[in-house]
Amino acid sequence: MNKRKIYIGIMKGAMYFCTSLTALLVLFLFGYVLIKGIPNITWELLSTKPSYLAGRIGILPDILNTIYIVIATLIVVLPLGVGAAVYLNEYALNKKVVELIEYAAETLSGIPSIIYGLVGMLLFSNNFGTSILAGALTLVIMNLPTVMRTTQESLKTVPQSYREGAFGLGAGKWRVIRTVVLPGCLDGVITGCILSIGRIIGESAALLFTAGFAHAINDFFTGLTSPGATLTVALYVYAKEEGEFAVAFAIAAILMILTLLINLSTTMVGKYFAKRRNI
Amino acid sequence: MSNIITSKDLCLWYGDNQALKNITVDIPEKSITALIGPSGCGKSTFLKTLNRMNDLIPIVRIEGEVCYENKNIYDKDIDINELRREVGMVFQKPNPFPMSIYDNVAYGPRTHGITNKAKLDEIVEKALRDAAIWDEVKDRLRKSALGLSGGQQQRLCIARALAVEPKVVLMDEPTSALDPISTSRIEDLIMQLKEKYTIIIVTHNMQQAVRISDYTAFFLLGDLIEFGETDKMFSNPKDKRTEDYITGRFG
């Protein structure tokens, strides 16, 4: 009896220890980056480009590049991913092929991103030059499985009775998909979209090969065809090659806050649609 | 009275499993025909062959013919969307789309190319009146259809089916998910509808078949055992199996 109590006590203690260690690590990392980073975020840093003459570092070009690459990637990946998901879920009859593609997509999302970078460099940078566009296309391949899978999972939750109801009224297949099925899976598309934004913002390895390191302020279309560093790449460059740890931590803090916001918005989208479904 | 739907030697398989065996039946127009029989007897399957809803299931194979207005609907040159406009369907579970009440009813007419606002308004009101739900929803047409009660949802689905001006309305146990009061409202509605439409209704409820139908078809294990006027069949069934079923000896 006593022995068992001691045993239970020890196991409980061990689990408390594991849990608190995990929680502490996360909190420590978060706190450390924020405390070291936030004081270094200045208006000058956010609103200028770097200049050796003025001895100044600004990350505005990197912020713009990040926004450009997010937009460019989404413009390509959303139609492709949603289209593929609709085909697999609504049209494809051969279940074996569907399973094969799903399996391939799962595998694709587990490949280290540096390999995407290598392939992207050979496929895109060699053709379009080292540029935001080449980086975005590389990220398209990386994020395609995510968008496709989340859309597909969401398509599966659209009740079959909606489709039957629409077919029963004489609607053609495409009309059923456009008016009943796609609106019903909007939450999945948006979730996939947000997850992709998170991955794009956080990606560095694949972009080191493909998008380059330049810090010039460009408009969207010039930006696409020019090399440019995103925030994560800039973080790497400032920390590793220039020893500017203050700037690196400032960028890190910004990225951390962005990630937090993205996670929050994913949860909120989920809640919003769950609510809308059971009025 | 002429026959609007006729089937001849209709057989249907789900994979290797034969669900309908040589069904030959003539369904008169502007009447209510009830399809009865124990679970798994093929009555719902038969109903779905009449507007080709079985096409949605890939493993289904069909032989024989089903004629709607003397044209075989399994011919290659049939426009399925047009067929389903003329032969509408109401399902077992109310399945309004997650849209407003108005948009639900307008879905069919819009599908078939009506975009004029005034015309749509007119169609929606008429369909909702025909389905005996207008008074309950006229002040909340822009509200979500999912906020209605189960019985209201089912009448909305009937309105939605009527909005495309079908000639035949197929109903697959339309009251089995509803409470008794909603059920009796829908039965009243169905009896009014037969003035303009041909109704074919699958039901598990024999009293319901007696109450509302003019003709009854009794299915058993994929065979059509007996078809005839409801009064005659229930008072004087020709087949022993029909008699056993309607007197509740099995089922």
Coordinates of C-alpha atoms in Angstrom, one line a residue:
Chain A
M1 CA 0.0 0.0 0.0
N2 CA 2.7 2.5 1.0
K3 CA 5.0 1.4 -1.7
R4 CA 2.3 2.1 -4.3
K5 CA 1.7 5.6 -2.8
I6 CA 5.4 6.4 -3.1
Y7 CA 5.5 5.1 -6.6
I8 CA 2.5 7.2 -7.6
G9 CA 4.1 10.2 -5.9
I10 CA 7.3 9.8 -7.8
M11 CA 5.6 9.4 -11.1
K12 CA 3.4 12.4 -10.5
G13 CA 6.5 14.5 -9.5
A14 CA 8.3 13.4 -12.7
M15 CA 5.3 14.5 -14.8
Y16 CA 5.1 17.8 -13.1
F17 CA 8.8 18.3 -13.8
C18 CA 8.4 17.5 -17.5
T19 CA 5.5 19.8 -17.9
S20 CA 7.0 22.7 -16.1
L21 CA 10.3 22.3 -17.9
T22 CA 8.5 22.4 -21.3
A23 CA 6.5 25.4 -20.3
L24 CA 9.5 27.2 -18.9
L25 CA 11.6 26.6 -22.0
V26 CA 8.9 28.1 -24.2
L27 CA 8.4 31.0 -21.9
F28 CA 12.1 31.5 -21.6
L29 CA 12.7 31.5 -25.3
F30 CA 9.8 33.9 -25.9
G31 CA 10.8 36.2 -23.1
Y32 CA 14.4 36.2 -24.0
V33 CA 13.8 37.1 -27.6
L34 CA 11.2 39.8 -26.7
I35 CA 13.3 41.4 -24.0
K36 CA 16.4 41.5 -26.2
G37 CA 14.5 42.4 -29.3
I38 CA 11.8 44.9 -28.4
P39 CA 14.1 47.7 -27.2
N40 CA 15.9 47.6 -30.5
I41 CA 12.7 48.1 -32.6
T42 CA 12.9 51.7 -33.5
W43 CA 11.0 53.7 -36.1
E44 CA 14.2 54.3 -38.0
L45 CA 14.8 50.6 -38.2
L46 CA 11.3 49.9 -39.5
S47 CA 11.1 52.8 -42.0
T48 CA 14.5 53.0 -43.7
K49 CA 16.8 50.9 -45.9
P50 CA 20.3 50.1 -44.8
S51 CA 23.1 52.6 -45.7
Y52 CA 26.8 52.1 -45.2
L53 CA 27.4 55.8 -45.7
A54 CA 25.0 56.8 -43.0
G55 CA 26.1 53.8 -40.9
R56 CA 22.4 52.9 -40.5
I57 CA 20.5 49.6 -40.7
G58 CA 16.9 49.6 -41.7
I59 CA 14.6 46.6 -42.4
L60 CA 11.9 48.3 -44.5
P61 CA 13.1 46.5 -47.7
D62 CA 13.0 43.2 -45.9
I63 CA 9.5 43.8 -44.6
L64 CA 8.3 44.7 -48.1
N65 CA 10.0 41.7 -49.6
T66 CA 8.3 39.5 -47.0
I67 CA 4.9 41.0 -48.0
Y68 CA 5.7 40.6 -51.7
I69 CA 6.7 37.0 -51.3
V70 CA 3.6 36.2 -49.3
I71 CA 1.3 37.7 -51.9
A72 CA 3.1 36.2 -54.9
T73 CA 3.1 32.7 -53.3
L74 CA -0.6 32.9 -52.3
I75 CA -1.7 34.1 -55.7
V76 CA -0.2 30.9 -57.2
V77 CA -0.7 28.4 -54.5
L78 CA -4.3 29.0 -53.6
P79 CA -5.9 28.3 -57.0
L80 CA -3.6 25.3 -57.5
G81 CA -4.2 23.8 -54.1
V82 CA -7.9 24.4 -54.0
G83 CA -8.3 23.2 -57.5
A84 CA -6.4 20.0 -56.8
A85 CA -8.4 19.4 -53.7
V86 CA -11.7 19.9 -55.5
Y87 CA -10.7 17.6 -58.2
L88 CA -9.5 14.9 -55.8
N89 CA -12.6 15.1 -53.6
E90 CA -15.4 15.8 -56.1
Y91 CA -14.3 14.4 -59.5
A92 CA -11.7 11.7 -59.1
L93 CA -13.2 8.3 -59.3
N94 CA -10.1 6.2 -58.9
K95 CA -9.6 6.0 -55.1
K96 CA -6.2 4.4 -55.5
V97 CA -4.9 7.3 -57.4
V98 CA -6.4 9.7 -54.9
E99 CA -4.7 7.9 -52.0
L100 CA -1.4 7.9 -53.9
I101 CA -1.6 11.7 -54.4
E102 CA -2.6 12.2 -50.8
Y103 CA 0.4 10.1 -49.7
A104 CA 2.7 12.0 -52.0
A105 CA 1.4 15.3 -50.5
E106 CA 2.0 14.1 -47.0
T107 CA 5.5 13.1 -47.9
L108 CA 6.2 16.4 -49.7
S109 CA 5.3 18.3 -46.6
G110 CA 7.9 16.4 -44.5
I111 CA 10.8 17.1 -46.8
P112 CA 13.5 19.4 -45.3
S113 CA 13.1 22.9 -46.7
I114 CA 16.7 23.2 -47.8
I115 CA 16.0 20.5 -50.4
Y116 CA 13.2 22.6 -51.8
G117 CA 15.7 25.5 -51.9
L118 CA 18.2 23.4 -53.9
V119 CA 15.5 22.3 -56.4
G120 CA 14.1 25.8 -56.6
M121 CA 17.5 27.2 -57.4
L122 CA 17.9 24.8 -60.3
L123 CA 14.4 25.1 -61.6
F124 CA 13.5 28.8 -61.0
S125 CA 16.6 30.8 -60.1
N126 CA 18.4 29.5 -63.2
N127 CA 15.5 30.6 -65.3
F128 CA 14.2 33.8 -63.7
G129 CA 17.4 34.8 -61.9
T130 CA 17.8 34.9 -58.1
S131 CA 14.6 36.8 -57.3
I132 CA 11.5 37.1 -55.1
L133 CA 9.6 35.4 -57.9
A134 CA 12.0 32.4 -57.9
G135 CA 11.6 32.3 -54.1
A136 CA 7.9 32.5 -54.3
L137 CA 7.6 29.7 -56.8
T138 CA 9.8 27.5 -54.5
L139 CA 7.5 28.3 -51.6
V140 CA 4.5 27.4 -53.8
I141 CA 5.8 23.9 -54.1
M142 CA 6.4 23.8 -50.4
N143 CA 3.0 25.0 -49.5
L144 CA 0.9 23.3 -52.1
P145 CA 0.4 20.1 -50.0
T146 CA -0.7 22.2 -47.0
V147 CA -3.3 24.2 -48.9
M148 CA -4.5 21.1 -50.7
R149 CA -4.8 18.9 -47.6
T150 CA -6.6 21.5 -45.5
T151 CA -9.0 22.2 -48.3
Q152 CA -9.6 18.5 -48.9
E153 CA -10.3 17.8 -45.2
S154 CA -12.7 20.7 -45.2
L155 CA -14.5 19.5 -48.4
K156 CA -15.0 16.2 -46.6
T157 CA -17.0 17.9 -43.9
V158 CA -19.5 19.5 -46.4
P159 CA -22.6 17.3 -45.9
Q160 CA -23.4 15.0 -48.8
S161 CA -27.0 16.1 -48.4
Y162 CA -26.2 19.6 -49.7
R163 CA -24.8 18.1 -52.8
E164 CA -27.8 15.9 -53.2
G165 CA -30.2 18.8 -52.7
A166 CA -28.5 20.8 -55.4
F167 CA -28.2 18.0 -57.9
G168 CA -31.9 17.2 -57.2
L169 CA -32.8 20.7 -58.4
G170 CA -31.0 20.1 -61.7
A171 CA -27.8 21.9 -60.9
G172 CA -24.8 20.8 -62.9
K173 CA -21.6 19.5 -61.2
W174 CA -19.7 22.7 -61.5
R175 CA -22.6 24.8 -60.2
V176 CA -23.0 22.5 -57.2
I177 CA -19.3 22.9 -56.4
R178 CA -19.2 26.7 -56.9
T179 CA -22.4 27.6 -55.0
V180 CA -22.8 24.9 -52.4
V181 CA -19.5 23.0 -51.8
L182 CA -16.9 25.7 -52.0
P183 CA -18.7 28.2 -49.7
G184 CA -19.1 25.3 -47.2
C185 CA -15.3 24.7 -47.1
L186 CA -14.2 28.3 -47.0
D187 CA -12.9 27.8 -43.5
G188 CA -10.5 25.1 -44.7
V189 CA -9.3 27.4 -47.5
I190 CA -8.7 30.2 -45.0
T191 CA -7.0 28.0 -42.5
G192 CA -4.7 26.6 -45.2
C193 CA -4.0 30.2 -46.3
I194 CA -3.0 31.3 -42.8
L195 CA -0.9 28.3 -42.2
S196 CA 0.9 29.0 -45.5
I197 CA 1.5 32.6 -44.6
G198 CA 3.1 31.4 -41.3
R199 CA 5.3 29.0 -43.2
I200 CA 6.3 31.6 -45.8
I201 CA 7.2 34.2 -43.1
G202 CA 9.2 31.6 -41.2
E203 CA 11.0 30.1 -44.1
S204 CA 14.7 30.8 -44.6
A205 CA 16.6 27.8 -45.9
A206 CA 14.7 27.6 -49.2
L207 CA 15.0 31.3 -49.8
L208 CA 18.7 31.5 -49.1
F209 CA 19.2 29.6 -52.4
T210 CA 16.5 31.3 -54.5
A211 CA 15.6 34.8 -53.4
G212 CA 18.9 36.4 -52.6
F213 CA 20.1 38.9 -50.0
A214 CA 19.5 42.4 -51.5
H215 CA 18.0 45.2 -49.3
A216 CA 16.6 47.5 -51.9
I217 CA 13.2 49.2 -51.7
N218 CA 11.2 48.2 -54.8
D219 CA 7.5 48.3 -55.9
F220 CA 5.8 44.9 -56.2
F221 CA 6.5 44.1 -59.8
T222 CA 10.1 45.3 -59.7
G223 CA 10.5 43.5 -56.4
L224 CA 9.3 40.2 -58.0
T225 CA 12.1 40.2 -60.6
S226 CA 14.8 41.5 -58.3
P227 CA 16.7 39.6 -55.6
G228 CA 15.6 40.5 -52.1
A229 CA 16.0 39.3 -48.5
T230 CA 12.9 38.5 -46.5
L231 CA 12.9 39.1 -42.7
T232 CA 14.1 35.6 -41.9
V233 CA 16.9 35.8 -44.4
A234 CA 17.9 39.3 -43.2
L235 CA 17.9 37.9 -39.6
Y236 CA 20.4 35.3 -40.7
V237 CA 22.5 37.8 -42.6
Y238 CA 22.7 40.3 -39.8
A239 CA 23.4 37.8 -37.1
K240 CA 25.8 35.5 -38.9
E241 CA 27.6 37.8 -41.4
E242 CA 27.5 41.2 -39.9
G243 CA 27.4 40.5 -36.2
E244 CA 24.5 42.9 -35.7
F245 CA 22.8 41.1 -32.9
A246 CA 20.6 44.0 -31.9
V247 CA 19.0 44.1 -35.3
A248 CA 18.8 40.3 -35.5
F249 CA 16.9 40.2 -32.2
A250 CA 14.6 43.1 -33.2
I251 CA 13.7 41.1 -36.3
A252 CA 13.3 37.9 -34.2
A253 CA 10.9 39.7 -31.9
I254 CA 8.9 41.0 -34.9
L255 CA 8.7 37.4 -36.4
M256 CA 7.8 36.0 -33.0
I257 CA 4.9 38.4 -32.6
L258 CA 3.7 37.8 -36.1
T259 CA 3.7 34.0 -35.5
L260 CA 1.7 34.5 -32.4
L261 CA -0.8 36.6 -34.3
I262 CA -1.1 34.1 -37.1
N263 CA -1.7 31.3 -34.6
L264 CA -4.4 33.4 -32.9
S265 CA -6.1 34.2 -36.1
T266 CA -6.2 30.5 -37.1
T267 CA -7.9 29.6 -33.9
M268 CA -10.3 32.5 -34.4
V269 CA -11.2 31.5 -37.9
G270 CA -11.9 28.0 -36.6
K271 CA -14.2 29.3 -33.9
Y272 CA -16.0 31.8 -36.1
F273 CA -16.9 29.1 -38.7
A274 CA -17.8 26.6 -36.0
K275 CA -20.2 29.2 -34.6
R276 CA -21.7 30.0 -38.0
R277 CA -22.3 26.4 -38.7
N278 CA -24.5 25.7 -35.7
I279 CA -26.7 28.8 -35.7
Chain B
M1 CA -55.6 9.6 -66.8
S2 CA -52.3 9.0 -68.6
N3 CA -49.1 7.6 -67.2
I4 CA -46.3 10.1 -66.7
I5 CA -43.6 7.6 -65.6
T6 CA -43.4 4.0 -66.7
S7 CA -40.6 1.6 -65.9
K8 CA -40.1 -1.6 -67.9
D9 CA -38.0 -4.6 -66.6
L10 CA -35.9 -2.2 -64.6
C11 CA -33.0 -4.0 -62.8
L12 CA -30.4 -2.3 -60.6
W13 CA -27.2 -3.6 -59.0
Y14 CA -25.0 -2.1 -56.3
G15 CA -21.7 -3.9 -57.4
D16 CA -22.7 -7.5 -57.4
N17 CA -25.8 -7.1 -55.3
Q18 CA -29.0 -6.8 -57.2
A19 CA -31.3 -4.3 -55.5
L20 CA -34.1 -4.1 -58.1
K21 CA -35.5 -7.0 -60.1
N22 CA -37.5 -6.5 -63.3
I23 CA -39.6 -3.6 -62.0
T24 CA -42.4 -2.9 -64.4
V25 CA -44.9 -0.2 -63.3
D26 CA -47.0 2.6 -64.7
I27 CA -47.4 5.7 -62.6
P28 CA -50.5 7.9 -63.4
E29 CA -50.0 11.6 -63.5
K30 CA -51.5 14.0 -60.9
S31 CA -51.8 11.3 -58.3
I32 CA -50.0 10.3 -55.2
T33 CA -48.3 7.0 -55.4
A34 CA -46.9 5.4 -52.2
L35 CA -43.9 3.0 -52.3
I36 CA -44.0 0.8 -49.3
G37 CA -42.1 -2.3 -48.0
P38 CA -39.7 -3.3 -45.3
S39 CA -36.2 -1.7 -45.0
G40 CA -33.9 -2.7 -47.8
C41 CA -36.7 -3.7 -50.1
G42 CA -35.5 -1.3 -52.8
K43 CA -38.3 1.3 -52.6
S44 CA -35.9 4.2 -52.0
T45 CA -33.5 2.9 -54.7
F46 CA -36.4 2.7 -57.1
L47 CA -37.4 6.3 -56.3
K48 CA -33.9 7.5 -57.0
T49 CA -33.8 5.8 -60.4
L50 CA -36.7 8.0 -61.5
N51 CA -34.6 11.2 -61.6
R52 CA -31.2 9.4 -61.9
M53 CA -30.0 10.4 -58.4
N54 CA -28.3 7.0 -58.4
D55 CA -25.8 8.3 -60.9
L56 CA -24.1 9.9 -57.9
I57 CA -23.1 6.4 -56.7
P58 CA -20.3 5.1 -58.9
I59 CA -20.9 1.3 -58.4
V60 CA -24.5 1.4 -59.6
R61 CA -25.4 -0.5 -62.8
I62 CA -28.8 -0.3 -64.4
E63 CA -30.7 -2.3 -67.1
G64 CA -34.1 -1.9 -68.5
E65 CA -35.9 1.3 -69.0
V66 CA -37.6 4.2 -67.2
C67 CA -39.7 6.4 -69.3
Y68 CA -40.7 9.9 -68.4
E69 CA -43.3 11.3 -70.7
N70 CA -42.6 8.4 -73.1
K71 CA -38.9 9.1 -73.3
N72 CA -36.3 6.7 -71.8
I73 CA -34.4 8.8 -69.2
Y74 CA -31.4 6.4 -69.5
D75 CA -30.9 7.2 -73.1
K76 CA -27.5 8.9 -73.9
D77 CA -29.0 12.1 -75.3
I78 CA -31.0 12.9 -72.1
D79 CA -30.2 16.2 -70.4
I80 CA -30.0 15.0 -66.7
N81 CA -30.2 18.6 -65.3
E82 CA -33.3 19.2 -67.3
L83 CA -34.7 15.8 -66.2
R84 CA -34.1 16.7 -62.5
R85 CA -35.8 20.1 -63.0
E86 CA -38.9 18.3 -64.2
V87 CA -38.7 15.4 -61.7
G88 CA -37.8 17.1 -58.4
M89 CA -36.9 15.5 -55.1
V90 CA -37.4 16.0 -51.4
F91 CA -35.2 14.0 -49.1
Q92 CA -35.6 12.1 -45.9
K93 CA -33.7 14.6 -43.8
P94 CA -34.5 18.2 -44.4
N95 CA -31.4 19.6 -46.2
P96 CA -31.7 23.3 -46.7
F97 CA -28.5 24.9 -47.9
P98 CA -26.7 27.1 -45.4
M99 CA -28.1 30.3 -47.0
S100 CA -31.0 32.6 -46.5
I101 CA -34.6 31.3 -46.9
Y102 CA -34.9 33.3 -50.0
D103 CA -31.7 32.1 -51.6
N104 CA -32.7 28.5 -50.9
V105 CA -35.9 28.8 -52.8
A106 CA -34.3 30.9 -55.6
Y107 CA -31.5 28.4 -56.0
G108 CA -33.3 26.3 -58.5
P109 CA -34.7 29.1 -60.7
R110 CA -31.2 30.7 -60.7
T111 CA -29.7 27.4 -61.7
H112 CA -31.9 27.4 -64.7
G113 CA -31.1 30.9 -65.7
I114 CA -33.6 33.2 -64.1
T115 CA -31.9 36.3 -62.9
N116 CA -34.6 39.0 -63.0
K117 CA -35.2 40.2 -59.5
A118 CA -38.9 40.8 -59.8
K119 CA -39.5 37.4 -61.5
L120 CA -37.4 35.7 -58.7
D121 CA -39.4 37.4 -56.0
E122 CA -42.6 36.2 -57.6
I123 CA -41.4 32.6 -58.0
V124 CA -40.1 32.5 -54.4
E125 CA -43.4 33.8 -53.0
K126 CA -45.5 31.4 -55.0
A127 CA -43.3 28.4 -54.1
L128 CA -43.4 29.3 -50.4
R129 CA -47.2 29.8 -50.6
D130 CA -47.6 26.4 -52.4
A131 CA -45.6 24.8 -49.7
A132 CA -47.8 26.4 -47.0
I133 CA -44.9 28.1 -45.3
W134 CA -45.2 31.7 -46.6
D135 CA -46.9 33.1 -43.6
E136 CA -44.3 31.8 -41.2
V137 CA -41.3 33.0 -43.1
K138 CA -42.4 36.1 -45.1
D139 CA -40.8 38.5 -42.5
R140 CA -37.5 36.6 -42.3
L141 CA -36.7 35.7 -45.9
R142 CA -33.2 37.0 -45.6
K143 CA -32.5 35.0 -42.4
S144 CA -30.6 31.7 -42.5
A145 CA -32.7 28.7 -43.4
L146 CA -30.9 26.7 -40.7
G147 CA -32.7 28.7 -38.0
L148 CA -36.0 27.1 -39.0
S149 CA -37.5 24.1 -37.1
G150 CA -37.3 20.7 -38.7
G151 CA -40.8 20.7 -40.0
Q152 CA -40.4 24.2 -41.4
Q153 CA -37.1 23.2 -43.0
Q154 CA -38.8 20.3 -44.7
R155 CA -41.6 22.5 -46.1
L156 CA -38.9 24.9 -47.2
C157 CA -37.2 22.0 -49.1
I158 CA -40.6 21.3 -50.7
A159 CA -40.9 24.9 -51.7
R160 CA -37.4 24.8 -53.1
A161 CA -38.3 21.8 -55.2
L162 CA -41.5 23.4 -56.4
A163 CA -39.8 26.6 -57.4
V164 CA -38.4 25.1 -60.6
E165 CA -41.9 24.1 -61.6
P166 CA -41.4 20.3 -61.8
K167 CA -44.1 18.0 -63.0
V168 CA -43.2 15.1 -60.7
V169 CA -42.0 15.4 -57.1
L170 CA -40.2 12.4 -55.6
M171 CA -40.3 12.3 -51.8
D172 CA -38.1 9.9 -49.8
E173 CA -39.7 9.4 -46.4
P174 CA -40.2 13.2 -46.1
T175 CA -41.8 13.0 -42.6
S176 CA -39.7 10.3 -41.0
A177 CA -37.5 12.8 -39.2
L178 CA -40.4 15.0 -38.0
D179 CA -42.8 15.2 -35.1
P180 CA -46.5 14.2 -35.5
I181 CA -47.7 17.8 -35.9
S182 CA -45.2 18.7 -38.6
T183 CA -46.0 15.3 -40.2
S184 CA -49.7 16.0 -40.5
R185 CA -49.0 19.5 -41.9
I186 CA -46.8 18.0 -44.6
E187 CA -49.4 15.3 -45.4
D188 CA -52.0 18.0 -45.9
L189 CA -49.7 19.8 -48.1
I190 CA -48.9 16.7 -50.2
M191 CA -52.6 16.1 -50.7
Q192 CA -53.0 19.7 -52.0
L193 CA -50.0 19.3 -54.3
K194 CA -51.5 16.5 -56.3
E195 CA -53.8 18.9 -58.1
K196 CA -50.8 20.2 -60.0
Y197 CA -48.0 17.6 -59.5
T198 CA -47.5 13.9 -59.6
I199 CA -46.2 12.8 -56.2
I200 CA -44.3 9.6 -55.6
I201 CA -43.6 9.1 -51.9
V202 CA -41.6 6.4 -50.1
T203 CA -43.0 5.8 -46.7
H204 CA -42.4 3.4 -43.8
N205 CA -45.7 4.3 -42.3
M206 CA -48.6 2.3 -43.6
Q207 CA -51.2 4.6 -42.1
Q208 CA -49.6 7.4 -44.0
A209 CA -49.8 5.5 -47.2
V210 CA -53.5 4.8 -46.6
R211 CA -54.2 8.4 -45.6
I212 CA -52.7 10.2 -48.5
S213 CA -52.0 7.9 -51.5
D214 CA -54.1 7.0 -54.5
Y215 CA -51.9 4.2 -55.6
T216 CA -49.5 1.9 -53.7
A217 CA -46.6 -0.2 -54.8
F218 CA -45.4 -2.9 -52.4
F219 CA -41.7 -3.9 -52.7
L220 CA -40.1 -6.9 -51.1
L221 CA -36.4 -7.8 -51.5
G222 CA -36.1 -5.9 -54.8
D223 CA -39.3 -7.3 -56.3
L224 CA -42.4 -5.3 -57.0
I225 CA -45.0 -7.6 -55.4
E226 CA -48.1 -5.6 -56.0
F227 CA -49.2 -2.3 -57.5
G228 CA -52.7 -0.9 -57.5
E229 CA -55.2 1.5 -56.0
T230 CA -54.5 2.0 -52.4
D231 CA -58.0 1.4 -51.1
K232 CA -58.2 -1.9 -53.0
M233 CA -54.8 -3.1 -52.0
F234 CA -55.3 -2.4 -48.3
S235 CA -58.8 -3.9 -48.2
N236 CA -58.2 -6.8 -50.5
P237 CA -54.6 -7.5 -51.3
K238 CA -54.1 -10.0 -54.2
D239 CA -50.8 -11.4 -52.9
K240 CA -50.4 -13.3 -49.7
R241 CA -47.1 -11.4 -48.9
T242 CA -48.8 -8.1 -49.3
E243 CA -51.4 -9.2 -46.9
D244 CA -48.9 -10.4 -44.4
Y245 CA -47.0 -7.1 -44.6
I246 CA -49.9 -4.7 -44.3
T247 CA -51.4 -6.6 -41.5
G248 CA -48.1 -6.3 -39.7
R249 CA -47.0 -9.9 -39.8
F250 CA -43.5 -9.0 -40.8
G251 CA -41.5 -5.8 -41.6

